[in-house]
CSV table of C-alpha atoms and ligand atoms in Angstrom, one decimal:
chain,number,residue,atom,x,y,z
A,100,MET,CA,0.1,0.1,0.3
A,101,SER,CA,1.3,3.3,-0.6
A,102,ALA,CA,1.9,6.1,1.8
A,103,GLU,CA,-0.8,8.4,2.7
A,104,PRO,CA,-0.4,11.6,1.2
A,105,SER,CA,-0.2,14.5,4.0
A,106,PHE,CA,-3.2,16.6,4.5
A,107,ARG,CA,-1.9,20.0,2.2
A,108,GLN,CA,-0.7,17.1,-0.2
A,109,SER,CA,-4.4,15.4,-0.2
A,110,VAL,CA,-5.8,18.9,-0.8
A,111,GLU,CA,-3.1,19.5,-4.0
A,112,LEU,CA,-4.2,16.0,-5.4
A,113,MET,CA,-7.9,16.9,-5.2
A,114,PHE,CA,-7.2,20.2,-6.7
A,115,ASN,CA,-4.9,19.0,-9.3
A,116,ARG,CA,-7.6,16.6,-10.3
A,117,ALA,CA,-9.9,19.3,-11.4
A,118,ALA,CA,-7.6,21.5,-12.9
A,119,ALA,CA,-6.4,19.0,-15.2
A,120,LEU,CA,-10.1,19.0,-16.6
A,121,MET,CA,-9.9,23.1,-17.1
A,122,ASP,CA,-8.0,25.5,-19.2
A,123,LEU,CA,-6.1,27.8,-17.4
A,124,PRO,CA,-3.5,30.2,-18.6
A,125,PRO,CA,-0.4,29.0,-18.2
A,126,GLY,CA,1.1,29.7,-14.9
A,127,LEU,CA,-2.3,30.8,-13.4
A,128,GLU,CA,-2.9,27.2,-12.0
A,129,GLU,CA,0.4,27.0,-10.0
A,130,LYS,CA,-0.7,30.6,-8.6
A,131,ILE,CA,-3.9,29.4,-7.6
A,132,ARG,CA,-2.7,26.2,-6.0
A,133,VAL,CA,0.2,27.5,-3.7
A,134,CYS,CA,-0.2,28.9,-0.4
A,135,ASN,CA,0.7,32.7,-0.5
A,136,SER,CA,2.3,33.0,2.9
A,137,THR,CA,2.2,31.2,6.4
A,138,TYR,CA,3.5,33.1,9.6
A,139,VAL,CA,4.4,31.1,12.7
A,140,VAL,CA,4.7,32.8,15.8
A,141,ARG,CA,6.5,31.7,18.7
A,142,PHE,CA,5.2,33.4,21.9
A,143,GLY,CA,5.7,33.2,25.9
A,144,VAL,CA,2.8,33.8,28.5
A,145,ARG,CA,3.7,33.7,32.3
A,146,MET,CA,1.8,31.3,34.2
A,147,ARG,CA,1.9,28.9,36.9
A,148,GLY,CA,5.2,30.4,38.2
A,149,GLU,CA,7.3,29.6,34.7
A,150,MET,CA,7.0,31.4,31.2
A,151,ARG,CA,5.6,29.3,28.7
A,152,THR,CA,6.4,29.4,25.2
A,153,PHE,CA,3.4,28.3,22.4
A,154,THR,CA,3.6,27.9,18.9
A,155,GLY,CA,0.7,29.4,16.1
A,156,TYR,CA,0.1,30.0,12.6
A,157,ARG,CA,-1.7,32.4,10.4
A,158,SER,CA,-1.6,30.9,6.7
A,159,VAL,CA,-3.0,33.1,3.8
A,160,HIS,CA,-3.7,30.8,1.0
A,161,SER,CA,-5.1,33.4,-1.4
A,162,GLU,CA,-5.9,37.3,-1.4
A,163,HIS,CA,-7.4,37.4,-4.7
A,164,MET,CA,-10.4,38.8,-2.5
A,165,GLU,CA,-9.6,40.6,0.7
A,166,PRO,CA,-10.4,40.2,3.5
A,167,VAL,CA,-8.9,36.6,3.5
A,168,LYS,CA,-11.0,34.3,6.0
A,169,GLY,CA,-11.1,31.2,7.9
A,170,GLY,CA,-10.9,30.2,11.6
A,171,ILE,CA,-8.4,29.6,14.3
A,172,ARG,CA,-8.1,25.9,15.7
A,173,TYR,CA,-6.8,25.1,19.1
A,174,ALA,CA,-5.3,21.7,19.1
A,175,PRO,CA,-2.5,19.9,19.9
A,176,ASN,CA,-1.4,18.6,16.5
A,177,VAL,CA,-1.6,21.5,15.0
A,178,ASN,CA,1.1,22.2,12.3
A,179,GLN,CA,2.0,24.0,9.2
A,180,ASP,CA,1.0,21.5,6.8
A,181,GLU,CA,-2.3,21.2,8.3
A,182,VAL,CA,-2.9,24.8,8.2
A,183,GLU,CA,-2.2,25.4,5.1
A,184,ALA,CA,-4.5,22.5,3.7
A,185,LEU,CA,-7.2,24.4,5.6
A,186,ALA,CA,-6.1,27.8,4.3
A,187,SER,CA,-6.6,26.5,0.9
A,188,LEU,CA,-10.1,24.9,1.6
A,189,MET,CA,-11.1,28.2,2.5
A,190,THR,CA,-10.4,29.8,-0.8
A,191,PHE,CA,-12.7,27.1,-2.5
A,192,LYS,CA,-15.0,27.1,-0.1
A,193,CYS,CA,-15.8,30.7,0.0
A,194,ALA,CA,-15.6,30.9,-3.6
A,195,LEU,CA,-18.1,28.0,-4.0
A,196,VAL,CA,-20.5,29.8,-1.8
A,197,GLU,CA,-20.1,33.2,-3.1
A,198,ALA,CA,-18.8,34.5,0.3
A,199,PRO,CA,-16.0,37.8,-1.3
A,200,PHE,CA,-13.3,36.7,0.6
A,201,GLY,CA,-10.0,34.7,0.3
A,202,GLY,CA,-8.8,32.0,2.2
A,203,SER,CA,-7.0,31.7,5.4
A,204,LYS,CA,-6.6,29.4,8.9
A,205,GLY,CA,-4.6,29.5,11.9
A,206,GLY,CA,-3.9,27.3,14.5
A,207,LEU,CA,-2.4,27.2,17.9
A,208,CYS,CA,-0.6,23.9,19.3
A,209,ILE,CA,-2.1,23.5,22.7
A,210,ASP,CA,-4.7,21.2,24.2
A,211,PRO,CA,-7.4,23.9,25.4
A,212,ARG,CA,-8.6,21.0,27.9
A,213,HIS,CA,-5.1,21.3,29.9
A,214,TYR,CA,-5.8,25.1,30.8
A,215,GLU,CA,-8.0,27.0,33.2
A,216,GLU,CA,-10.6,29.6,31.3
A,217,GLU,CA,-7.9,32.4,33.0
A,218,GLU,CA,-5.0,31.1,31.5
A,219,LEU,CA,-6.8,30.9,28.2
A,220,GLU,CA,-7.7,34.2,27.9
A,221,ARG,CA,-4.5,35.2,28.6
A,222,ILE,CA,-3.1,33.1,26.0
A,223,THR,CA,-5.6,34.2,23.0
A,224,ARG,CA,-4.9,37.7,24.2
A,225,ARG,CA,-1.3,37.6,23.5
A,226,PHE,CA,-2.0,35.5,20.4
A,227,ALA,CA,-3.8,38.0,18.9
A,228,TYR,CA,-1.8,40.5,19.5
A,229,GLU,CA,1.2,38.8,17.7
A,230,LEU,CA,-1.3,38.6,14.8
A,231,ILE,CA,-2.8,42.1,14.7
A,232,LYS,CA,0.2,44.0,15.0
A,233,ARG,CA,1.0,42.3,11.9
A,234,ASP,CA,-2.5,42.7,10.3
A,235,LEU,CA,-3.3,39.2,10.3
A,236,ILE,CA,-6.3,40.0,12.5
A,237,ASN,CA,-8.1,43.0,10.8
A,238,PRO,CA,-11.5,43.8,9.4
A,239,SER,CA,-10.4,44.6,5.5
A,240,GLN,CA,-7.5,42.6,5.6
A,241,ASN,CA,-8.0,39.1,7.6
A,242,VAL,CA,-11.3,38.1,9.6
A,243,PRO,CA,-10.6,34.7,11.7
A,244,ALA,CA,-13.7,32.9,13.1
A,245,PRO,CA,-14.0,29.9,15.4
A,246,ASP,CA,-12.7,26.4,14.5
A,247,MET,CA,-12.1,23.0,16.5
A,248,GLY,CA,-10.8,24.2,20.0
A,249,THR,CA,-12.3,27.5,20.1
A,250,SER,CA,-15.7,29.4,20.5
A,251,GLU,CA,-17.5,32.5,20.7
A,252,ARG,CA,-15.2,33.0,23.8
A,253,GLU,CA,-12.0,33.2,21.6
A,254,MET,CA,-13.6,35.6,19.5
A,255,ALA,CA,-14.7,38.1,22.1
A,256,ILE,CA,-11.4,38.0,23.4
A,257,ILE,CA,-9.6,38.4,20.0
A,258,ALA,CA,-12.4,41.4,19.1
A,259,ASP,CA,-11.7,43.0,22.3
A,260,GLN,CA,-7.7,42.9,21.8
A,261,TYR,CA,-8.0,44.6,18.5
A,262,ALA,CA,-10.5,47.3,19.8
A,263,ARG,CA,-7.8,47.9,22.7
A,264,MET,CA,-4.9,48.3,19.8
A,265,ASN,CA,-7.3,49.9,17.2
A,266,THR,CA,-9.5,52.3,19.7
A,267,THR,CA,-10.4,54.8,16.9
A,268,ASP,CA,-11.5,52.2,14.3
A,269,ILE,CA,-15.2,52.3,13.9
A,270,ASN,CA,-15.2,48.6,12.0
A,271,ALA,CA,-13.1,47.3,15.0
A,272,ARG,CA,-15.9,44.7,15.8
A,273,ALA,CA,-15.7,43.0,11.8
A,274,CYS,CA,-11.9,42.3,12.6
A,275,VAL,CA,-13.5,38.8,13.8
A,276,THR,CA,-16.6,36.8,13.4
A,277,GLY,CA,-18.1,33.8,15.7
A,278,LYS,CA,-18.6,36.5,18.5
A,279,PRO,CA,-21.3,36.2,21.1
A,280,VAL,CA,-24.6,38.1,20.2
A,281,ASN,CA,-24.3,40.4,22.7
A,282,GLY,CA,-20.7,41.4,21.7
A,283,GLY,CA,-21.5,41.9,17.9
A,284,GLY,CA,-22.4,38.5,16.9
A,285,ILE,CA,-25.2,37.5,14.6
A,286,GLN,CA,-28.1,35.2,15.4
A,287,GLY,CA,-27.7,31.4,14.2
A,288,ARG,CA,-23.7,31.8,13.8
A,289,THR,CA,-23.1,29.1,16.5
A,290,GLU,CA,-25.5,26.6,14.7
A,291,ALA,CA,-24.2,27.8,11.3
A,292,THR,CA,-22.4,24.7,10.0
A,293,GLY,CA,-24.4,22.0,11.3
A,294,ARG,CA,-27.3,24.0,10.0
A,295,GLY,CA,-25.7,23.8,6.5
A,296,VAL,CA,-25.0,20.3,6.6
A,297,GLU,CA,-28.9,19.4,7.2
A,298,TYR,CA,-29.7,22.1,4.4
A,299,ALA,CA,-27.3,20.5,2.3
A,300,LEU,CA,-28.6,17.0,2.6
A,301,GLN,CA,-32.4,18.5,2.1
A,302,GLU,CA,-31.0,20.1,-1.0
A,303,PHE,CA,-29.3,16.6,-2.4
A,304,PHE,CA,-32.6,14.6,-1.7
A,305,ARG,CA,-34.4,17.2,-3.8
A,306,HIS,CA,-32.6,15.6,-6.2
A,307,PRO,CA,-33.8,11.9,-6.7
A,308,ASP,CA,-31.0,11.3,-9.5
A,309,ASP,CA,-28.1,12.1,-7.2
A,310,VAL,CA,-30.0,10.1,-4.4
A,311,ALA,CA,-30.2,7.4,-6.8
A,312,GLU,CA,-26.5,7.6,-8.0
A,313,ALA,CA,-25.7,6.7,-3.8
A,314,GLY,CA,-27.8,3.6,-3.9
A,315,LEU,CA,-30.4,5.4,-1.7
A,316,SER,CA,-34.4,6.4,-2.5
A,317,GLY,CA,-37.4,8.5,-1.2
A,318,LYS,CA,-36.7,11.2,1.2
A,319,LEU,CA,-34.3,12.2,3.6
A,320,GLU,CA,-36.9,11.3,6.2
A,321,GLY,CA,-36.3,7.7,7.8
A,322,LYS,CA,-32.6,7.5,6.5
A,323,THR,CA,-30.0,6.0,9.3
A,324,VAL,CA,-27.0,8.2,9.9
A,325,ILE,CA,-23.7,7.7,11.9
A,326,VAL,CA,-22.3,10.7,13.2
A,327,GLN,CA,-18.3,10.9,14.1
A,328,GLY,CA,-17.6,13.6,16.7
A,329,LEU,CA,-20.6,15.7,18.6
A,330,GLY,CA,-18.4,18.9,18.7
A,331,ASN,CA,-20.2,21.8,17.4
A,332,VAL,CA,-20.7,20.9,14.1
A,333,GLY,CA,-21.6,17.3,14.8
A,334,TYR,CA,-24.0,18.3,17.5
A,335,HIS,CA,-25.9,20.8,15.3
A,336,ALA,CA,-26.2,18.6,12.2
A,337,ALA,CA,-27.2,15.2,14.4
A,338,LEU,CA,-29.8,17.3,16.6
A,339,PHE,CA,-31.4,19.1,13.2
A,340,LEU,CA,-31.8,15.8,11.6
A,341,SER,CA,-33.2,13.8,14.3
A,342,THR,CA,-35.5,16.5,15.5
A,343,GLU,CA,-36.5,18.3,12.4
A,344,ASP,CA,-35.8,15.6,9.2
A,345,GLY,CA,-36.7,12.4,10.5
A,346,CYS,CA,-33.2,11.0,10.6
A,347,LYS,CA,-32.3,8.1,12.9
A,348,VAL,CA,-29.0,8.7,14.6
A,349,THR,CA,-28.1,5.2,15.2
A,350,HIS,CA,-24.4,5.7,15.8
A,351,ILE,CA,-22.4,8.6,17.9
A,352,ILE,CA,-18.5,8.1,17.7
A,353,GLU,CA,-16.5,10.2,20.4
A,354,ARG,CA,-13.0,10.4,21.6
A,355,ASP,CA,-13.8,7.2,23.9
A,356,GLY,CA,-15.6,4.9,21.9
A,357,VAL,CA,-19.2,4.8,20.2
A,358,LEU,CA,-22.6,4.9,21.7
A,359,ILE,CA,-25.3,2.8,20.0
A,360,ASN,CA,-29.1,3.0,19.4
A,361,GLU,CA,-30.5,1.3,16.5
A,362,ASN,CA,-33.9,3.2,17.2
A,363,GLY,CA,-32.4,6.8,17.1
A,364,LEU,CA,-30.2,8.4,19.4
A,365,ASP,CA,-31.4,11.4,22.1
A,366,ILE,CA,-29.1,13.9,20.4
A,367,ALA,CA,-29.4,16.4,23.4
A,368,HIS,CA,-29.2,13.8,26.0
A,369,VAL,CA,-26.4,12.3,24.9
A,370,ARG,CA,-24.6,15.7,24.1
A,371,ASP,CA,-25.4,16.7,28.0
A,372,TRP,CA,-24.0,13.6,29.3
A,373,ILE,CA,-20.4,14.2,27.5
A,374,ALA,CA,-20.4,17.6,28.9
A,375,HIS,CA,-20.5,15.9,32.6
A,376,HIS,CA,-18.7,12.6,31.7
A,377,GLY,CA,-16.0,13.8,29.3
A,378,GLY,CA,-17.3,11.0,26.9
A,379,VAL,CA,-20.2,8.7,26.0
A,380,LYS,CA,-19.2,5.6,28.0
A,381,GLY,CA,-22.0,5.0,30.6
A,382,CYS,CA,-24.5,7.0,28.8
A,383,PRO,CA,-27.7,5.2,29.4
A,384,HIS,CA,-29.2,6.2,26.0
A,385,GLY,CA,-27.3,3.4,24.1
A,386,THR,CA,-24.9,0.8,24.1
A,387,TYR,CA,-21.3,1.7,24.6
A,388,SER,CA,-18.2,0.1,22.9
A,389,GLU,CA,-15.0,1.5,22.7
A,390,ASN,CA,-14.3,0.6,19.2
A,391,GLY,CA,-15.5,3.7,17.7
A,392,ALA,CA,-13.5,3.3,14.5
A,393,ALA,CA,-15.1,0.0,13.9
A,394,ALA,CA,-18.4,2.0,13.9
A,395,LEU,CA,-17.5,4.2,11.2
A,396,GLU,CA,-17.3,0.7,8.9
A,397,GLU,CA,-21.3,0.2,10.4
A,398,PRO,CA,-23.7,0.1,7.5
A,399,CYS,CA,-25.9,3.2,7.2
A,400,ASP,CA,-27.5,5.5,4.8
A,401,ILE,CA,-25.5,8.7,5.6
A,402,LEU,CA,-22.3,8.8,7.4
A,403,ILE,CA,-21.4,12.1,8.7
A,404,PRO,CA,-17.3,12.6,9.8
A,405,ALA,CA,-17.6,15.9,12.0
A,406,ALA,CA,-14.2,15.5,13.9
A,407,LEU,CA,-10.7,15.0,12.1
A,408,GLU,CA,-8.9,15.4,9.1
A,409,GLY,CA,-7.9,11.8,7.5
A,410,VAL,CA,-10.3,9.7,9.5
A,411,ILE,CA,-11.4,7.9,6.2
A,412,HIS,CA,-8.2,6.6,4.9
A,413,ALA,CA,-6.8,4.1,2.3
A,414,GLY,CA,-6.4,1.6,5.4
A,415,ASN,CA,-10.4,1.2,5.8
A,416,ALA,CA,-11.9,3.0,2.9
A,417,GLU,CA,-12.8,-0.6,1.2
A,418,ARG,CA,-14.7,-1.7,4.5
A,419,ILE,CA,-17.1,1.8,4.6
A,420,LYS,CA,-20.6,0.3,4.3
A,421,ALA,CA,-22.0,4.2,4.1
A,422,LYS,CA,-23.9,5.0,0.7
A,423,LEU,CA,-23.6,8.7,1.1
A,424,ILE,CA,-20.9,10.5,2.9
A,425,ILE,CA,-21.0,14.3,4.2
A,426,GLU,CA,-17.9,15.7,5.0
A,427,ALA,CA,-18.7,17.8,8.2
A,428,ALA,CA,-15.2,18.3,9.3
A,429,ASN,CA,-12.5,19.6,6.6
A,430,GLY,CA,-10.4,16.8,5.1
A,431,PRO,CA,-12.1,13.8,6.5
A,432,ILE,CA,-11.6,11.7,3.8
A,433,THR,CA,-8.0,11.4,2.4
A,434,ALA,CA,-6.9,11.4,-1.6
A,435,SER,CA,-6.5,7.8,-1.7
A,436,ALA,CA,-9.8,6.8,0.5
A,437,ASP,CA,-11.8,9.3,-1.9
A,438,GLU,CA,-10.2,7.3,-5.0
A,439,VAL,CA,-11.4,3.9,-3.4
A,440,LEU,CA,-14.7,5.1,-2.4
A,441,ARG,CA,-15.5,6.9,-5.6
A,442,LYS,CA,-14.8,3.6,-7.7
A,443,ARG,CA,-17.0,1.7,-5.0
A,444,GLY,CA,-19.8,4.1,-6.0
A,445,VAL,CA,-20.0,6.1,-3.0
A,446,VAL,CA,-21.5,9.7,-3.2
A,447,ILE,CA,-19.6,12.3,-1.4
A,448,ILE,CA,-20.6,15.8,-0.6
A,449,PRO,CA,-17.1,17.2,-0.1
A,450,ASP,CA,-16.0,19.6,2.7
A,451,LEU,CA,-15.6,22.6,0.3
A,452,TYR,CA,-19.5,22.7,0.3
A,453,ALA,CA,-20.8,20.5,3.3
A,454,ASN,CA,-19.5,22.9,5.9
A,455,ALA,CA,-19.3,26.2,4.2
A,456,GLY,CA,-22.5,26.9,6.3
A,457,GLY,CA,-20.2,28.6,8.9
A,458,VAL,CA,-18.3,30.9,6.8
A,459,THR,CA,-21.5,31.8,4.9
A,460,VAL,CA,-22.9,33.0,8.3
A,461,SER,CA,-19.3,34.4,8.9
A,462,TYR,CA,-20.1,36.7,5.8
A,463,PHE,CA,-23.7,37.5,7.2
A,464,GLU,CA,-22.1,38.4,10.5
A,465,TRP,CA,-19.0,40.8,9.0
A,466,VAL,CA,-21.6,42.8,6.7
A,467,LYS,CA,-23.7,43.2,10.1
A,468,ASN,CA,-20.7,44.8,11.6
A,469,LEU,CA,-19.7,46.7,8.8
A,470,SER,CA,-23.4,48.3,8.2
A,471,HIS,CA,-23.9,48.8,12.3
A,472,ILE,CA,-27.5,47.5,12.1
A,473,ARG,CA,-29.0,44.3,13.0
A,474,PHE,CA,-30.8,42.6,9.7
A,475,GLY,CA,-34.3,43.3,9.8
A,476,ARG,CA,-34.5,46.2,11.9
A,477,MET,CA,-35.7,48.4,9.3
A,478,GLN,CA,-38.1,46.3,7.3
A,479,ARG,CA,-39.9,43.7,9.9
A,480,ARG,CA,-42.9,45.9,11.3
A,481,GLN,CA,-43.5,47.2,7.8
A,482,GLU,CA,-43.8,43.6,6.6
A,483,GLU,CA,-46.0,42.7,9.1
A,484,ALA,CA,-48.3,46.0,8.8
A,485,ARG,CA,-48.7,45.1,4.9
A,486,HIS,CA,-49.3,41.6,5.6
A,487,LEU,CA,-52.1,42.7,8.0
A,488,LEU,CA,-53.7,44.8,5.5
A,489,ILE,CA,-54.4,41.4,3.8
A,490,VAL,CA,-55.4,39.5,6.2
A,491,ASN,CA,-57.9,42.2,7.1
A,492,GLU,CA,-59.2,42.5,3.9
A,493,LEU,CA,-59.7,38.8,3.4
A,494,GLU,CA,-61.5,38.9,6.6
A,495,ARG,CA,-64.1,42.0,5.7
A,496,LEU,CA,-64.7,40.4,2.2
A,497,SER,CA,-65.5,37.0,3.8
A,498,LYS,CA,-68.0,38.8,6.2
A,499,ASP,CA,-69.5,41.3,3.5
A,500,LYS,CA,-70.0,38.6,1.0
A,501,GLU,CA,-71.2,36.1,3.7
A,502,LEU,CA,-68.6,33.8,2.5
A,503,GLY,CA,-67.8,32.3,5.9
A,504,TRP,CA,-63.9,32.0,5.5
A,505,THR,CA,-62.0,32.0,8.7
A,506,LEU,CA,-58.3,31.8,8.6
A,507,SER,CA,-56.7,29.5,10.8
A,508,PRO,CA,-55.2,30.7,14.0
A,509,ASP,CA,-51.8,29.0,13.0
A,510,PHE,CA,-51.6,30.6,9.3
A,511,LYS,CA,-52.4,34.0,10.7
A,512,GLU,CA,-49.6,33.9,13.6
A,513,GLN,CA,-47.1,32.8,11.1
A,514,TYR,CA,-48.1,35.3,8.1
A,515,LEU,CA,-48.0,38.4,10.6
A,516,ARG,CA,-45.0,37.7,12.0
A,517,GLY,CA,-42.1,39.6,10.0
A,518,ALA,CA,-38.6,38.4,9.8
A,519,GLY,CA,-36.1,38.8,12.5
A,520,GLU,CA,-32.6,38.5,12.2
A,521,LEU,CA,-32.6,34.7,13.2
A,522,GLU,CA,-35.3,34.0,10.3
A,523,LEU,CA,-33.1,36.1,7.5
A,524,VAL,CA,-30.0,34.2,8.2
A,525,ARG,CA,-31.6,31.0,8.0
A,526,SER,CA,-33.2,32.4,4.8
A,527,GLY,CA,-29.9,33.6,3.7
A,528,LEU,CA,-28.2,30.1,4.3
A,529,ASP,CA,-30.6,27.8,2.9
A,530,ASP,CA,-30.4,29.8,-0.1
A,531,THR,CA,-26.7,29.7,-0.3
A,532,MET,CA,-26.4,26.1,0.2
A,533,ARG,CA,-29.0,25.3,-2.6
A,534,GLU,CA,-27.4,28.0,-5.1
A,535,ALA,CA,-24.0,26.1,-4.2
A,536,TYR,CA,-25.2,22.7,-4.6
A,537,GLN,CA,-27.1,23.4,-7.6
A,538,SER,CA,-23.9,25.1,-9.5
A,539,MET,CA,-21.8,21.6,-8.3
A,540,ARG,CA,-24.4,19.4,-9.5
A,541,HIS,CA,-24.9,20.8,-12.7
A,542,VAL,CA,-21.0,20.5,-13.5
A,543,TRP,CA,-21.1,17.1,-12.3
A,544,ARG,CA,-24.3,16.3,-14.4
A,545,SER,CA,-23.6,17.6,-17.6
A,546,ARG,CA,-20.0,16.7,-18.0
A,547,GLN,CA,-18.7,13.5,-19.1
A,548,ASP,CA,-15.2,13.9,-17.4
A,549,VAL,CA,-16.4,14.9,-14.5
A,550,PRO,CA,-16.9,12.1,-11.9
A,551,ASP,CA,-18.0,13.2,-8.9
A,552,LEU,CA,-19.5,16.1,-6.8
A,553,ARG,CA,-15.8,17.1,-5.0
A,554,THR,CA,-14.1,17.5,-8.9
A,555,ALA,CA,-17.4,19.5,-9.4
A,556,GLY,CA,-17.2,21.4,-6.6
A,557,TYR,CA,-13.4,22.6,-7.5
A,558,LEU,CA,-13.9,23.0,-10.7
A,559,VAL,CA,-16.5,25.5,-10.1
A,560,ALA,CA,-14.5,27.4,-7.4
A,561,ILE,CA,-11.3,27.1,-9.2
A,562,GLY,CA,-12.9,28.5,-12.1
A,563,ARG,CA,-14.5,31.6,-9.9
A,564,VAL,CA,-11.0,32.3,-8.4
A,565,ALA,CA,-9.5,32.1,-11.9
A,566,ALA,CA,-12.0,34.7,-13.1
A,567,SER,CA,-11.1,37.3,-10.7
A,568,TYR,CA,-7.7,37.0,-10.9
A,569,GLN,CA,-8.3,37.6,-14.5
A,570,ALA,CA,-10.7,40.6,-14.1
A,571,LYS,CA,-7.4,42.4,-12.1
A,572,GLY,CA,-5.5,41.2,-15.5
A,573,LEU,CA,-3.6,39.1,-13.9
B,31,LIG,N1,-13.6,27.6,11.0
B,31,LIG,C1,-14.8,27.2,9.9
B,31,LIG,C2,-14.8,26.8,9.0
B,31,LIG,O1,-13.6,26.2,8.7
B,31,LIG,C3,-15.6,28.8,9.6
B,31,LIG,C4,-14.7,29.7,9.3
B,31,LIG,C5,-15.0,31.0,9.3
B,31,LIG,O2,-16.2,31.3,9.7
B,31,LIG,O3,-14.5,32.2,8.7
B,31,LIG,O4,-15.1,26.9,7.7
């Protein structure tokens, strides 16, 4: 068996497969493929009676549009190869969902579980300081967001640090997204990536031909699902699919093993259990087994890897039984595994599309910060007043003409309610996920030489990045 490519090589192989089907001007392909720059910083923080040194990265893959965008990850195994791979995925992700950003990503080598909250604040502040002073965090140049191991708490600290260092910048809040709602964030950002996974699956199941391609039939409702990783993305995807779409989540794979319930797990309860016990072991809602890796290979309709990269590789791809895999994580399937799965007819909804819900709502948050007004604030009551006009008119007609019509209270309640920020964010996200799927699917379905959705997604994304370079005369 040949050695697995690294994460960055894996992304490059996928890029190359698509680029080979395009007719890019000489040199442009290389320009789009390579990562523009990676900044490595080693900084010290005094704690627990000593000076501790931490290593952090901020990689910029493509500046064809600015600001560049992408999360900051806190994990012990963060390294340059990984951050660069993730930065390039951000470029293609943003292009595919038409978020007007270049691609970037950051990482800090740290296991956040080993630090107190107050220590994490000092580490985050110092890391942010190093990046801000080099414009690697800046509302018009580089805008981070949460990723694995970070949340709105770290984003609030970064925003505060930027404001302290740029006291007269009226757009300071737009220097980072994924902030708490009461600190300049937007409704629906925390759940956005998981919600995007749900919308992606809903859109997939609107196309019977695509469903048949995966060897499945019918609707999303009733499908069995295995989820790996009940972090922010996996949790929200599993929660929405099970409570709103009628799916049955039969397996949840976590760090310490797998929890199984063929009748469907109660996601909120399992999440609660993990929060209190650190893992799924002992959770009374299902049967526990410590062999989490083997559970990836169990039969199911939909497999959702929502944890780390490289979990489906040359060593297990042959044994995966899922018919449809949706990459909620970044890079969960290596390039070698991708080949094997494709040959076996497994349909993969690729990461650059599947998990783009997060950056999509980050885009809305950034726009909200720059416009200094909440979405819906100007229109909501006006919309309600116009709807009330129709309802009153219908009721008047019914009475005057003795038609005997009555509007159901449920309809009236829903129709009369104007859209607030959360409804608008969901509508914008749903629209984005539908449009992006259709642009990929069009290429997949109309070109004989495009074998899968991933290649189609890269083709669309690379085409848009190339067009943007060409528009600048490069
Ligand atoms: N970290 C997320 C991702 O990988 C979100 C990035 C963002 O919102 O900028 O897509």
